[in-house]
CSV table of C-alpha atoms in Angstrom, one decimal:
chain,number,residue,atom,x,y,z
A,1,MET,CA,-231.9,-32.2,-41.2
A,2,ARG,CA,-235.6,-30.7,-41.7
A,3,VAL,CA,-237.3,-28.4,-39.9
A,4,LEU,CA,-240.4,-26.5,-39.8
A,5,VAL,CA,-241.4,-23.8,-37.5
A,6,LYS,CA,-245.1,-22.3,-37.3
A,7,GLY,CA,-246.1,-18.8,-36.6
A,8,THR,CA,-244.8,-15.5,-38.6
A,9,GLY,CA,-244.7,-14.1,-35.4
A,10,VAL,CA,-241.5,-12.4,-34.9
A,11,ALA,CA,-240.3,-15.4,-32.4
A,12,GLY,CA,-240.8,-17.6,-35.8
A,13,LEU,CA,-238.9,-15.3,-38.5
A,14,THR,CA,-236.1,-15.0,-35.5
A,15,ALA,CA,-235.9,-18.6,-35.3
A,16,ALA,CA,-236.7,-19.3,-39.5
A,17,PHE,CA,-234.2,-17.5,-39.7
A,18,GLU,CA,-231.3,-18.7,-37.0
A,19,LEU,CA,-231.4,-22.1,-39.1
A,20,ALA,CA,-231.2,-21.5,-41.9
A,21,ARG,CA,-229.0,-19.4,-41.9
A,22,ARG,CA,-226.2,-22.2,-39.9
A,23,GLY,CA,-227.6,-24.4,-43.4
A,24,VAL,CA,-231.2,-25.8,-41.3
A,25,VAL,CA,-234.0,-26.8,-44.7
A,26,VAL,CA,-236.7,-24.8,-43.2
A,27,ALA,CA,-240.3,-24.4,-44.2
A,28,VAL,CA,-242.9,-22.1,-42.3
A,29,SER,CA,-246.4,-22.8,-42.1
A,30,GLU,CA,-248.9,-20.4,-41.2
A,31,ARG,CA,-252.4,-20.3,-40.0
A,32,ALA,CA,-253.0,-17.2,-41.5
A,33,ALA,CA,-253.6,-15.7,-45.2
A,34,ALA,CA,-250.7,-12.8,-44.5
A,35,PRO,CA,-247.8,-13.2,-42.5
A,36,PHE,CA,-247.0,-12.0,-39.7
A,37,ARG,CA,-250.4,-9.9,-38.5
A,38,GLY,CA,-250.5,-10.8,-34.6
A,39,ALA,CA,-249.5,-9.0,-32.0
A,40,SER,CA,-245.9,-7.9,-33.6
A,41,PHE,CA,-247.5,-6.4,-36.7
A,42,TYR,CA,-248.8,-4.2,-33.3
A,43,ALA,CA,-245.1,-3.6,-31.4
A,44,GLY,CA,-243.4,-0.8,-30.5
A,45,GLY,CA,-240.1,-2.6,-31.5
A,46,MET,CA,-237.2,-0.8,-28.5
A,47,LEU,CA,-234.7,-2.4,-28.5
A,48,ALA,CA,-234.1,-1.3,-24.1
A,49,PRO,CA,-233.2,-3.5,-22.1
A,50,TRP,CA,-231.8,-1.3,-19.9
A,51,CYS,CA,-235.1,0.2,-19.5
A,52,GLU,CA,-237.3,-3.0,-19.9
A,53,ARG,CA,-235.6,-3.6,-16.3
A,54,GLU,CA,-237.7,-1.3,-14.8
A,55,SER,CA,-240.5,-3.6,-14.7
A,56,ALA,CA,-239.0,-7.0,-15.3
A,57,GLU,CA,-236.2,-9.4,-14.0
A,58,GLU,CA,-232.6,-9.2,-15.0
A,59,ARG,CA,-232.6,-12.0,-17.3
A,60,VAL,CA,-234.4,-9.9,-19.6
A,61,LEU,CA,-231.9,-7.2,-19.5
A,62,THR,CA,-229.1,-10.1,-20.1
A,63,LEU,CA,-230.6,-11.3,-22.6
A,64,GLY,CA,-232.2,-8.3,-23.9
A,65,LYS,CA,-228.2,-6.0,-24.0
A,66,ALA,CA,-227.7,-9.1,-27.3
A,67,SER,CA,-230.4,-8.0,-28.8
A,68,LEU,CA,-229.0,-5.1,-30.9
A,69,GLY,CA,-226.7,-6.4,-33.1
A,70,TRP,CA,-228.7,-9.5,-33.8
A,71,TRP,CA,-231.2,-6.8,-35.6
A,72,ASP,CA,-227.8,-4.8,-36.5
A,73,ASP,CA,-227.1,-7.5,-38.1
A,74,ALA,CA,-229.7,-9.3,-39.4
A,75,THR,CA,-231.8,-6.2,-41.3
A,76,PRO,CA,-228.8,-3.8,-41.9
A,77,GLY,CA,-229.8,0.1,-41.8
A,78,LEU,CA,-232.8,-0.9,-39.3
A,79,VAL,CA,-231.6,0.2,-36.1
A,80,VAL,CA,-231.8,3.0,-34.8
A,81,ARG,CA,-229.4,3.7,-32.3
A,82,ASN,CA,-230.8,7.3,-30.7
A,83,GLY,CA,-231.6,5.9,-27.5
A,84,THR,CA,-234.3,6.9,-25.4
A,85,LEU,CA,-235.9,9.5,-23.6
A,86,VAL,CA,-237.1,8.8,-19.9
A,87,ILE,CA,-239.2,12.1,-19.5
A,88,ALA,CA,-242.2,13.1,-16.1
A,89,PRO,CA,-244.1,16.2,-15.2
A,90,ALA,CA,-243.1,18.3,-12.6
A,91,ARG,CA,-245.8,16.8,-10.5
A,92,ASP,CA,-244.3,13.0,-11.6
A,93,LYS,CA,-241.2,13.7,-10.7
A,94,ALA,CA,-241.0,10.3,-7.8
A,95,GLU,CA,-241.5,8.5,-10.0
A,96,LEU,CA,-238.8,9.1,-12.6
A,97,SER,CA,-236.9,8.8,-9.0
A,98,ARG,CA,-238.4,5.2,-9.1
A,99,PHE,CA,-237.9,4.4,-12.5
A,100,ALA,CA,-234.1,4.8,-11.7
A,101,SER,CA,-233.8,3.8,-8.7
A,102,ARG,CA,-234.7,0.4,-10.7
A,103,THR,CA,-232.5,0.7,-14.0
A,104,SER,CA,-229.2,1.8,-15.2
A,105,GLY,CA,-226.8,2.6,-18.0
A,106,TYR,CA,-228.4,6.2,-18.0
A,107,ARG,CA,-227.7,9.5,-17.4
A,108,SER,CA,-229.8,12.5,-15.7
A,109,VAL,CA,-230.8,15.5,-18.0
A,110,ASN,CA,-231.6,18.3,-16.7
A,111,GLU,CA,-234.2,20.7,-19.3
A,112,ALA,CA,-231.5,22.0,-21.2
A,113,GLU,CA,-229.5,18.7,-21.9
A,114,ILE,CA,-232.9,17.1,-22.9
A,115,ALA,CA,-233.8,20.3,-25.7
A,116,ASP,CA,-230.4,19.1,-27.2
A,117,LEU,CA,-231.8,15.9,-27.5
A,118,GLU,CA,-235.1,16.7,-28.5
A,119,PRO,CA,-236.0,20.2,-29.4
A,120,ASP,CA,-239.1,19.6,-29.5
A,121,LEU,CA,-239.5,18.9,-25.9
A,122,ALA,CA,-237.3,22.4,-25.0
A,123,GLY,CA,-239.5,24.1,-21.9
A,124,ARG,CA,-242.4,21.6,-21.3
A,125,PHE,CA,-240.0,18.9,-18.6
A,126,ARG,CA,-237.4,20.1,-16.5
A,127,SER,CA,-235.5,16.4,-16.1
A,128,GLY,CA,-235.9,13.4,-17.4
A,129,LEU,CA,-233.2,10.2,-18.0
A,130,TYR,CA,-231.8,9.7,-21.0
A,131,PHE,CA,-230.8,5.5,-22.0
A,132,ALA,CA,-227.5,6.6,-24.8
A,133,ASP,CA,-226.6,2.4,-25.6
A,134,GLU,CA,-230.7,1.7,-26.4
A,135,GLY,CA,-232.5,1.6,-30.0
A,136,HIS,CA,-235.4,1.3,-32.3
A,137,LEU,CA,-236.5,-0.2,-35.0
A,138,ASP,CA,-240.0,-0.2,-36.8
A,139,PRO,CA,-241.6,-3.7,-36.5
A,140,ARG,CA,-243.2,-3.7,-39.9
A,141,LEU,CA,-240.1,-3.6,-41.9
A,142,ALA,CA,-238.1,-5.3,-39.9
A,143,LEU,CA,-240.5,-8.1,-40.0
A,144,GLN,CA,-240.9,-8.0,-43.8
A,145,SER,CA,-236.8,-7.9,-44.5
A,146,LEU,CA,-236.4,-10.7,-42.2
A,147,TYR,CA,-239.1,-12.7,-44.5
A,148,GLU,CA,-237.6,-11.1,-48.2
A,149,GLN,CA,-234.2,-13.1,-46.9
A,150,LEU,CA,-235.9,-15.9,-45.6
A,151,CYS,CA,-236.9,-16.4,-49.0
A,152,GLY,CA,-234.1,-14.8,-50.9
A,153,MET,CA,-232.5,-18.4,-48.6
A,154,GLY,CA,-234.4,-20.8,-50.1
A,155,VAL,CA,-237.6,-21.3,-47.0
A,156,LEU,CA,-240.7,-22.1,-47.8
A,157,PHE,CA,-243.7,-20.5,-46.6
A,158,HIS,CA,-246.9,-22.3,-46.1
A,159,MET,CA,-250.0,-19.7,-45.6
A,160,GLY,CA,-253.2,-20.4,-44.8
A,161,VAL,CA,-253.0,-24.8,-45.2
A,162,SER,CA,-251.9,-26.8,-43.1
A,163,VAL,CA,-249.2,-28.4,-43.4
A,164,ASP,CA,-247.7,-32.8,-42.0
A,165,GLU,CA,-245.5,-32.9,-39.6
A,166,GLN,CA,-244.3,-36.1,-39.9
A,167,ARG,CA,-242.1,-34.7,-43.3
A,168,PHE,CA,-239.6,-33.2,-40.7
A,169,ASP,CA,-237.5,-33.8,-38.5
A,170,ARG,CA,-237.8,-31.2,-35.2
A,171,VAL,CA,-240.8,-28.8,-35.2
A,172,VAL,CA,-240.8,-25.8,-33.9
A,173,ASP,CA,-243.6,-23.4,-32.5
A,174,CYS,CA,-244.5,-20.1,-32.3
A,175,THR,CA,-247.7,-19.5,-32.4
A,176,GLY,CA,-247.6,-17.7,-29.7
A,177,SER,CA,-251.0,-16.4,-27.8
A,178,ALA,CA,-253.1,-19.0,-30.2
A,179,ALA,CA,-251.9,-21.7,-27.9
A,180,VAL,CA,-253.0,-20.0,-25.0
A,181,GLY,CA,-255.8,-22.6,-23.5
A,182,GLU,CA,-253.2,-24.9,-25.1
A,183,ILE,CA,-249.8,-24.5,-22.7
A,184,PRO,CA,-250.9,-25.0,-19.1
A,185,SER,CA,-250.0,-21.1,-17.0
A,186,LEU,CA,-249.8,-19.4,-20.4
A,187,ARG,CA,-251.4,-16.3,-21.2
A,188,GLY,CA,-252.8,-13.3,-23.1
A,189,VAL,CA,-252.4,-10.1,-22.1
A,190,ARG,CA,-253.9,-7.6,-24.8
A,191,GLY,CA,-251.4,-4.5,-25.5
A,192,GLU,CA,-253.5,-1.4,-27.5
A,193,MET,CA,-252.1,1.4,-29.3
A,194,LEU,CA,-252.6,3.9,-32.4
A,195,TYR,CA,-250.5,5.7,-34.9
A,196,LEU,CA,-250.3,10.1,-35.5
A,197,ALA,CA,-249.8,11.3,-38.0
A,198,THR,CA,-248.2,15.8,-37.5
A,199,SER,CA,-245.6,17.5,-38.7
A,200,GLU,CA,-245.7,19.9,-36.3
A,201,VAL,CA,-243.1,18.0,-33.9
A,202,SER,CA,-239.9,15.8,-34.3
A,203,LEU,CA,-238.6,13.1,-32.0
A,204,SER,CA,-235.1,11.3,-32.6
A,205,ARG,CA,-236.1,8.2,-31.0
A,206,PRO,CA,-238.7,6.4,-27.8
A,207,VAL,CA,-239.6,9.2,-24.8
A,208,ARG,CA,-241.6,7.2,-22.0
A,209,LEU,CA,-243.8,9.5,-20.2
A,210,LEU,CA,-243.9,8.3,-17.1
A,211,HIS,CA,-247.6,8.3,-15.0
A,212,PRO,CA,-248.6,7.0,-12.0
A,213,ARG,CA,-251.1,4.5,-14.0
A,214,ILE,CA,-251.5,5.6,-18.1
A,215,PRO,CA,-247.6,5.4,-18.7
A,216,LEU,CA,-246.7,5.9,-22.2
A,217,TYR,CA,-244.2,5.7,-24.8
A,218,ILE,CA,-244.2,7.3,-28.0
A,219,VAL,CA,-241.8,5.9,-30.5
A,220,PRO,CA,-241.8,7.7,-34.4
A,221,ARG,CA,-241.4,6.1,-37.8
A,222,GLU,CA,-240.8,7.6,-40.9
A,223,PRO,CA,-240.9,11.5,-41.0
A,224,GLY,CA,-244.3,12.8,-38.8
A,225,ARG,CA,-245.8,8.7,-38.3
A,226,PHE,CA,-245.9,8.1,-34.4
A,227,MET,CA,-246.7,4.7,-32.5
A,228,VAL,CA,-248.4,5.2,-29.6
A,229,GLY,CA,-248.5,2.8,-26.6
A,230,ALA,CA,-249.6,0.1,-24.9
A,231,THR,CA,-251.3,-0.8,-22.5
A,232,MET,CA,-251.3,-3.7,-20.6
A,233,ILE,CA,-254.5,-5.6,-19.9
A,234,GLU,CA,-255.2,-8.8,-18.2
A,235,THR,CA,-257.7,-10.0,-21.0
A,236,GLU,CA,-257.4,-12.3,-24.5
A,237,ASP,CA,-259.8,-10.6,-25.9
A,238,ALA,CA,-258.3,-8.2,-29.1
A,239,GLY,CA,-261.3,-6.8,-30.2
A,240,ALA,CA,-261.0,-2.5,-31.0
A,241,ILE,CA,-259.7,0.1,-29.0
A,242,SER,CA,-261.3,0.4,-26.2
A,243,ALA,CA,-262.5,3.8,-25.5
A,244,ARG,CA,-260.4,4.4,-22.1
A,245,SER,CA,-257.6,3.5,-24.2
A,246,MET,CA,-257.8,5.9,-27.0
A,247,MET,CA,-258.2,8.6,-24.1
A,248,GLU,CA,-255.8,7.4,-21.8
A,249,CYS,CA,-252.3,6.8,-24.6
A,250,LEU,CA,-254.6,10.5,-26.6
A,251,ASN,CA,-254.3,12.5,-23.2
A,252,ALA,CA,-250.6,11.3,-22.3
A,253,ALA,CA,-249.3,12.0,-25.7
A,254,TYR,CA,-251.0,15.8,-25.6
A,255,ALA,CA,-248.7,16.3,-22.3
A,256,VAL,CA,-245.6,15.5,-24.0
A,257,HIS,CA,-246.8,17.9,-26.6
A,258,PRO,CA,-250.1,19.9,-27.3
A,259,ALA,CA,-249.7,20.0,-31.3
A,260,PHE,CA,-250.4,15.7,-31.0
A,261,ALA,CA,-254.1,17.2,-30.6
A,262,GLU,CA,-254.3,18.5,-33.9
A,263,ALA,CA,-253.0,15.2,-35.4
A,264,GLY,CA,-254.5,12.6,-37.6
A,265,ILE,CA,-255.4,9.5,-36.2
A,266,ILE,CA,-254.4,7.0,-38.6
A,267,GLU,CA,-255.1,3.9,-37.5
A,268,THR,CA,-255.8,1.6,-34.0
A,269,GLY,CA,-255.0,-1.9,-33.0
A,270,THR,CA,-254.7,-4.3,-30.8
A,271,GLY,CA,-253.0,-7.2,-30.0
A,272,VAL,CA,-252.8,-10.4,-27.4
A,273,ARG,CA,-249.2,-11.0,-25.3
A,274,PRO,CA,-248.9,-14.1,-24.2
A,275,ALA,CA,-247.1,-15.0,-21.4
A,276,TYR,CA,-246.2,-16.6,-18.2
A,277,PRO,CA,-246.9,-16.3,-15.1
A,278,ASP,CA,-243.6,-14.4,-14.3
A,279,ASN,CA,-243.4,-12.7,-17.6
A,280,LEU,CA,-240.3,-14.6,-19.2
A,281,PRO,CA,-240.7,-16.5,-22.1
A,282,LYS,CA,-239.4,-19.8,-22.0
A,283,VAL,CA,-238.0,-23.0,-24.1
A,284,THR,CA,-239.1,-26.0,-23.6
A,285,GLU,CA,-239.5,-29.5,-25.6
A,286,ASP,CA,-241.8,-31.6,-26.1
A,287,GLY,CA,-240.5,-35.6,-28.3
A,288,ARG,CA,-239.9,-33.6,-31.3
A,289,THR,CA,-241.6,-29.9,-30.7
A,290,ILE,CA,-239.6,-27.6,-29.3
A,291,CYS,CA,-242.3,-24.5,-28.2
A,292,ILE,CA,-241.0,-20.8,-28.1
A,293,ASN,CA,-243.3,-18.5,-25.7
A,294,GLY,CA,-244.4,-16.2,-23.9
A,295,ALA,CA,-242.4,-13.6,-24.9
A,296,HIS,CA,-244.3,-10.7,-23.1
A,297,ARG,CA,-243.8,-6.9,-23.4
A,298,HIS,CA,-240.2,-8.5,-24.8
A,299,GLY,CA,-240.2,-9.9,-28.3
A,300,PHE,CA,-238.1,-8.2,-30.2
A,301,LEU,CA,-236.2,-7.4,-27.8
A,302,LEU,CA,-235.8,-11.3,-26.4
A,303,SER,CA,-236.7,-12.8,-29.7
A,304,PRO,CA,-233.7,-13.5,-30.8
A,305,ALA,CA,-232.0,-14.9,-27.9
A,306,MET,CA,-234.5,-17.5,-28.3
A,307,ALA,CA,-233.9,-17.8,-31.4
A,308,ARG,CA,-230.8,-18.7,-30.9
A,309,GLN,CA,-231.5,-21.1,-27.8
A,310,VAL,CA,-233.4,-23.1,-30.3
A,311,ALA,CA,-230.9,-23.3,-33.3
A,312,ARG,CA,-227.9,-24.1,-30.2
A,313,ILE,CA,-231.0,-27.4,-29.3
A,314,ILE,CA,-231.4,-28.9,-33.3
A,315,CYS,CA,-227.9,-27.9,-34.9
């Protein structure tokens, strides 16, 4: 069995990895000259199925819970299991109650407990929610790890060149937002993010700040680096981050800790995430071709489940 996987985002690499470790002969093609430079490159990397249930269907929770173990196994040492801290300013306490009413798997924490979890936030927030079983990873390191492992398993990558699909028994299409306009009902949802650098703040886990207008998350990367995001704008335009989004992200980061006002902005980025009307991914078949698409904001959380589904179909 020879399978061609199209796309080197998180959906494509997880599918290729799941197939290759089951003994399938896999090749991967990518229209760009370099791998994983689409929306996956700008993802938050939060493996947070309980938190995501706040704005998603139950299926996101049930499928997403297994992703922590999958990433732990596939990329040893990259998953950080320190949970997720959800906070809100005192004036937005109603947002915290609403979030709690739509989620599970948390415990309520007071001001002292928040300080124990994140000492740099001591005295800044009176109450929050702690999702202890969640985790996160650096998407760029995770994608690089999968890429290197696939190369070591003999998977051939065809970058920036066309590939004759007739040479393969099956094709797995993981081209993401590039398929908008080709797949009925698939749309693009733009996400914007920025990286901040400061030695004045230290966080051990993703922190979600609730706000009626600009909910935001801050994810720690290497020491002194933080990913701040992300907007959800109904557009397929992948241009530069807007001034409004930049100001809103920075204002929200400042609300988490004033030291972010002096942080350096070392990178900004935008990615268009593919989504179906229900914002849930789908695995569909059309002859020899299997398509994985529509992960919306749940790429790293749900790609392992989609990859396993494809592997079951092919194997």
